[in-house]
Amino acid sequence: MVWRPDENSSAIGWHLGHQAHVAHFMVRNLTAAEPSPDPELDGLMDSAQPEKFRGALPTIERLTLFRETVAERVHARRGDIAGGRVNSPDQMTIIGGHLLTALINHEYQHDQWIAEVRSRDLGHQIPDVPGTDAVCRIDGYLVLNPLT
């Protein structure tokens, strides 16, 4: 979780926390106006912070709780939007769809980096590409296929 290939690279655990940080930041700023589930992690998990200044990572337990809480909030907010339990439900449906696509593509971006580091530096096999037309590879990254 804390191992880094070099001082200018982020730990795998940072990427896992960053994925959740971005997801909740986007949800709370685009659809929900709710507070961060762990404000102390916001600065650490922000990609604007240079790698060598990101400091110590939280414990696996704290990171897991953060990711689970963010996942619950994303699902709850998406459910509220799908159920029309929001102001401007038609607008939020459009925003929610694009938001979910962006979050998934962001996850794929970090999954690619993690897979490459695990392969190159730790000797693990890169996972197979999902067997579906719903994703494609653009610029070396998996993304939701914009043509489906």
mmCIF file of C-alpha atoms in Angstrom:
data_model
loop_
_atom_site.group_PDB
_atom_site.id
_atom_site.type_symbol
_atom_site.label_atom_id
_atom_site.label_comp_id
_atom_site.label_asym_id
_atom_site.label_seq_id
_atom_site.Cartn_x
_atom_site.Cartn_y
_atom_site.Cartn_z
ATOM 1 C CA MET A 1 0.000 0.000 0.000
ATOM 2 C CA VAL A 2 2.766 2.504 0.787
ATOM 3 C CA TRP A 3 5.472 1.238 -1.575
ATOM 4 C CA ARG A 4 6.400 3.679 -4.324
ATOM 5 C CA PRO A 5 8.583 2.929 -7.362
ATOM 6 C CA ASP A 6 10.429 6.232 -6.750
ATOM 7 C CA GLU A 7 9.953 9.539 -4.917
ATOM 8 C CA ASN A 8 8.177 11.086 -7.911
ATOM 9 C CA SER A 9 5.585 8.336 -8.066
ATOM 10 C CA SER A 10 2.555 7.783 -5.910
ATOM 11 C CA ALA A 11 1.952 4.743 -3.763
ATOM 12 C CA ILE A 12 -0.728 2.340 -4.940
ATOM 13 C CA GLY A 13 -2.657 3.174 -1.773
ATOM 14 C CA TRP A 14 -2.610 6.847 -2.717
ATOM 15 C CA HIS A 15 -4.256 6.035 -6.041
ATOM 16 C CA LEU A 16 -6.964 4.063 -4.239
ATOM 17 C CA GLY A 17 -7.653 6.998 -1.934
ATOM 18 C CA HIS A 18 -7.426 9.517 -4.769
ATOM 19 C CA GLN A 19 -10.060 7.638 -6.795
ATOM 20 C CA ALA A 20 -12.500 7.946 -3.896
ATOM 21 C CA HIS A 21 -11.527 11.546 -3.173
ATOM 22 C CA VAL A 22 -12.225 12.599 -6.771
ATOM 23 C CA ALA A 23 -15.494 10.653 -6.854
ATOM 24 C CA HIS A 24 -16.856 12.347 -3.752
ATOM 25 C CA PHE A 25 -15.464 15.749 -4.689
ATOM 26 C CA MET A 26 -17.318 15.586 -8.012
ATOM 27 C CA VAL A 27 -20.539 14.259 -6.465
ATOM 28 C CA ARG A 28 -20.608 16.863 -3.721
ATOM 29 C CA ASN A 29 -19.745 19.746 -6.025
ATOM 30 C CA LEU A 30 -21.918 18.815 -8.994
ATOM 31 C CA THR A 31 -24.969 17.220 -7.396
ATOM 32 C CA ALA A 32 -25.141 17.073 -3.599
ATOM 33 C CA ALA A 33 -23.399 19.897 -1.683
ATOM 34 C CA GLU A 34 -22.502 17.553 1.155
ATOM 35 C CA PRO A 35 -19.355 17.608 3.315
ATOM 36 C CA SER A 36 -16.355 15.385 2.744
ATOM 37 C CA PRO A 37 -16.533 12.044 4.571
ATOM 38 C CA ASP A 38 -12.929 12.585 5.764
ATOM 39 C CA PRO A 39 -11.743 16.205 5.363
ATOM 40 C CA GLU A 40 -8.263 15.338 6.661
ATOM 41 C CA LEU A 41 -7.686 13.171 3.581
ATOM 42 C CA ASP A 42 -8.724 15.830 1.074
ATOM 43 C CA GLY A 43 -5.331 17.556 0.842
ATOM 44 C CA LEU A 44 -3.392 14.300 0.864
ATOM 45 C CA MET A 45 -5.462 12.723 -1.918
ATOM 46 C CA ASP A 46 -5.545 15.798 -4.156
ATOM 47 C CA SER A 47 -3.462 15.310 -7.311
ATOM 48 C CA ALA A 48 -2.484 19.000 -7.198
ATOM 49 C CA GLN A 49 -0.169 18.045 -4.318
ATOM 50 C CA PRO A 50 3.210 16.945 -5.799
ATOM 51 C CA GLU A 51 3.992 13.266 -5.154
ATOM 52 C CA LYS A 52 7.004 13.834 -2.928
ATOM 53 C CA PHE A 53 4.944 16.110 -0.632
ATOM 54 C CA ARG A 54 1.929 13.822 -0.215
ATOM 55 C CA GLY A 55 3.022 12.577 3.190
ATOM 56 C CA ALA A 56 2.113 9.382 4.997
ATOM 57 C CA LEU A 57 -0.843 7.367 3.809
ATOM 58 C CA PRO A 58 -3.717 6.470 6.116
ATOM 59 C CA THR A 59 -4.033 2.945 7.441
ATOM 60 C CA ILE A 60 -5.631 0.325 5.216
ATOM 61 C CA GLU A 61 -8.649 0.329 7.536
ATOM 62 C CA ARG A 62 -9.141 4.102 7.235
ATOM 63 C CA LEU A 63 -8.634 4.021 3.474
ATOM 64 C CA THR A 64 -11.093 1.137 3.139
ATOM 65 C CA LEU A 65 -13.701 2.963 5.235
ATOM 66 C CA PHE A 66 -13.195 6.116 3.148
ATOM 67 C CA ARG A 67 -13.661 4.189 -0.111
ATOM 68 C CA GLU A 68 -16.743 2.356 1.222
ATOM 69 C CA THR A 69 -18.318 5.587 2.468
ATOM 70 C CA VAL A 70 -17.706 7.345 -0.841
ATOM 71 C CA ALA A 71 -19.134 4.387 -2.767
ATOM 72 C CA GLU A 72 -22.259 4.514 -0.598
ATOM 73 C CA ARG A 73 -22.618 8.271 -1.206
ATOM 74 C CA VAL A 74 -22.153 7.931 -4.976
ATOM 75 C CA HIS A 75 -24.738 5.127 -5.137
ATOM 76 C CA ALA A 76 -27.171 6.998 -2.881
ATOM 77 C CA ARG A 77 -26.899 10.190 -4.898
ATOM 78 C CA ARG A 78 -27.240 8.343 -8.192
ATOM 79 C CA GLY A 79 -30.322 6.605 -6.748
ATOM 80 C CA ASP A 80 -31.808 9.949 -5.719
ATOM 81 C CA ILE A 81 -31.236 11.272 -9.233
ATOM 82 C CA ALA A 82 -32.665 8.166 -10.907
ATOM 83 C CA GLY A 83 -35.674 8.280 -8.580
ATOM 84 C CA GLY A 84 -36.349 11.957 -9.276
ATOM 85 C CA ARG A 85 -35.714 12.868 -5.615
ATOM 86 C CA VAL A 86 -33.644 15.950 -6.530
ATOM 87 C CA ASN A 87 -34.278 19.506 -7.657
ATOM 88 C CA SER A 88 -34.162 19.769 -11.458
ATOM 89 C CA PRO A 89 -34.426 16.002 -12.031
ATOM 90 C CA ASP A 90 -34.068 16.197 -15.830
ATOM 91 C CA GLN A 91 -30.920 18.305 -15.602
ATOM 92 C CA MET A 92 -29.513 16.115 -12.818
ATOM 93 C CA THR A 93 -30.156 13.018 -14.960
ATOM 94 C CA ILE A 94 -27.880 14.426 -17.648
ATOM 95 C CA ILE A 95 -25.250 15.589 -15.149
ATOM 96 C CA GLY A 96 -25.443 12.278 -13.271
ATOM 97 C CA GLY A 97 -24.919 10.253 -16.444
ATOM 98 C CA HIS A 98 -21.859 12.252 -17.466
ATOM 99 C CA LEU A 99 -20.593 12.227 -13.891
ATOM 100 C CA LEU A 100 -20.843 8.452 -13.654
ATOM 101 C CA THR A 101 -19.040 8.055 -16.994
ATOM 102 C CA ALA A 102 -16.262 10.384 -15.810
ATOM 103 C CA LEU A 103 -15.905 8.496 -12.513
ATOM 104 C CA ILE A 104 -15.685 5.124 -14.259
ATOM 105 C CA ASN A 105 -13.134 6.402 -16.764
ATOM 106 C CA HIS A 106 -11.108 7.941 -13.925
ATOM 107 C CA GLU A 107 -11.120 4.563 -12.133
ATOM 108 C CA TYR A 108 -9.893 2.881 -15.321
ATOM 109 C CA GLN A 109 -7.113 5.476 -15.622
ATOM 110 C CA HIS A 110 -5.760 4.697 -12.159
ATOM 111 C CA ASP A 111 -6.307 0.949 -12.568
ATOM 112 C CA GLN A 112 -4.044 1.111 -15.641
ATOM 113 C CA TRP A 113 -1.280 2.831 -13.681
ATOM 114 C CA ILE A 114 -1.581 0.378 -10.800
ATOM 115 C CA ALA A 115 -1.489 -2.578 -13.222
ATOM 116 C CA GLU A 116 1.581 -1.215 -15.007
ATOM 117 C CA VAL A 117 3.485 -0.653 -11.763
ATOM 118 C CA ARG A 118 2.480 -4.064 -10.401
ATOM 119 C CA SER A 119 3.661 -5.646 -13.656
ATOM 120 C CA ARG A 120 6.863 -3.668 -14.235
ATOM 121 C CA ASP A 121 8.092 -3.366 -10.650
ATOM 122 C CA LEU A 122 6.485 -6.267 -8.799
ATOM 123 C CA GLY A 123 6.270 -8.971 -11.483
ATOM 124 C CA HIS A 124 2.482 -9.349 -11.507
ATOM 125 C CA GLN A 125 0.555 -10.075 -14.683
ATOM 126 C CA ILE A 126 -1.466 -7.216 -16.198
ATOM 127 C CA PRO A 127 -5.178 -8.063 -15.987
ATOM 128 C CA ASP A 128 -7.022 -8.979 -19.158
ATOM 129 C CA VAL A 129 -9.152 -6.366 -20.889
ATOM 130 C CA PRO A 130 -12.828 -6.880 -20.025
ATOM 131 C CA GLY A 131 -14.549 -8.949 -22.715
ATOM 132 C CA THR A 132 -17.235 -6.430 -23.639
ATOM 133 C CA ASP A 133 -17.962 -3.832 -26.298
ATOM 134 C CA ALA A 134 -18.933 -1.420 -23.508
ATOM 135 C CA VAL A 135 -15.257 -0.429 -23.082
ATOM 136 C CA CYS A 136 -12.506 0.394 -25.531
ATOM 137 C CA ARG A 137 -8.898 1.534 -25.290
ATOM 138 C CA ILE A 138 -8.076 5.162 -26.118
ATOM 139 C CA ASP A 139 -4.542 6.546 -25.671
ATOM 140 C CA GLY A 140 -3.638 3.352 -23.832
ATOM 141 C CA TYR A 141 -6.469 3.641 -21.286
ATOM 142 C CA LEU A 142 -9.724 1.763 -20.996
ATOM 143 C CA VAL A 143 -12.759 4.022 -21.216
ATOM 144 C CA LEU A 144 -16.470 3.468 -21.528
ATOM 145 C CA ASN A 145 -16.983 3.117 -25.260
ATOM 146 C CA PRO A 146 -18.415 6.436 -26.492
ATOM 147 C CA LEU A 147 -19.896 4.676 -29.535
ATOM 148 C CA THR A 148 -22.206 2.324 -27.639
#
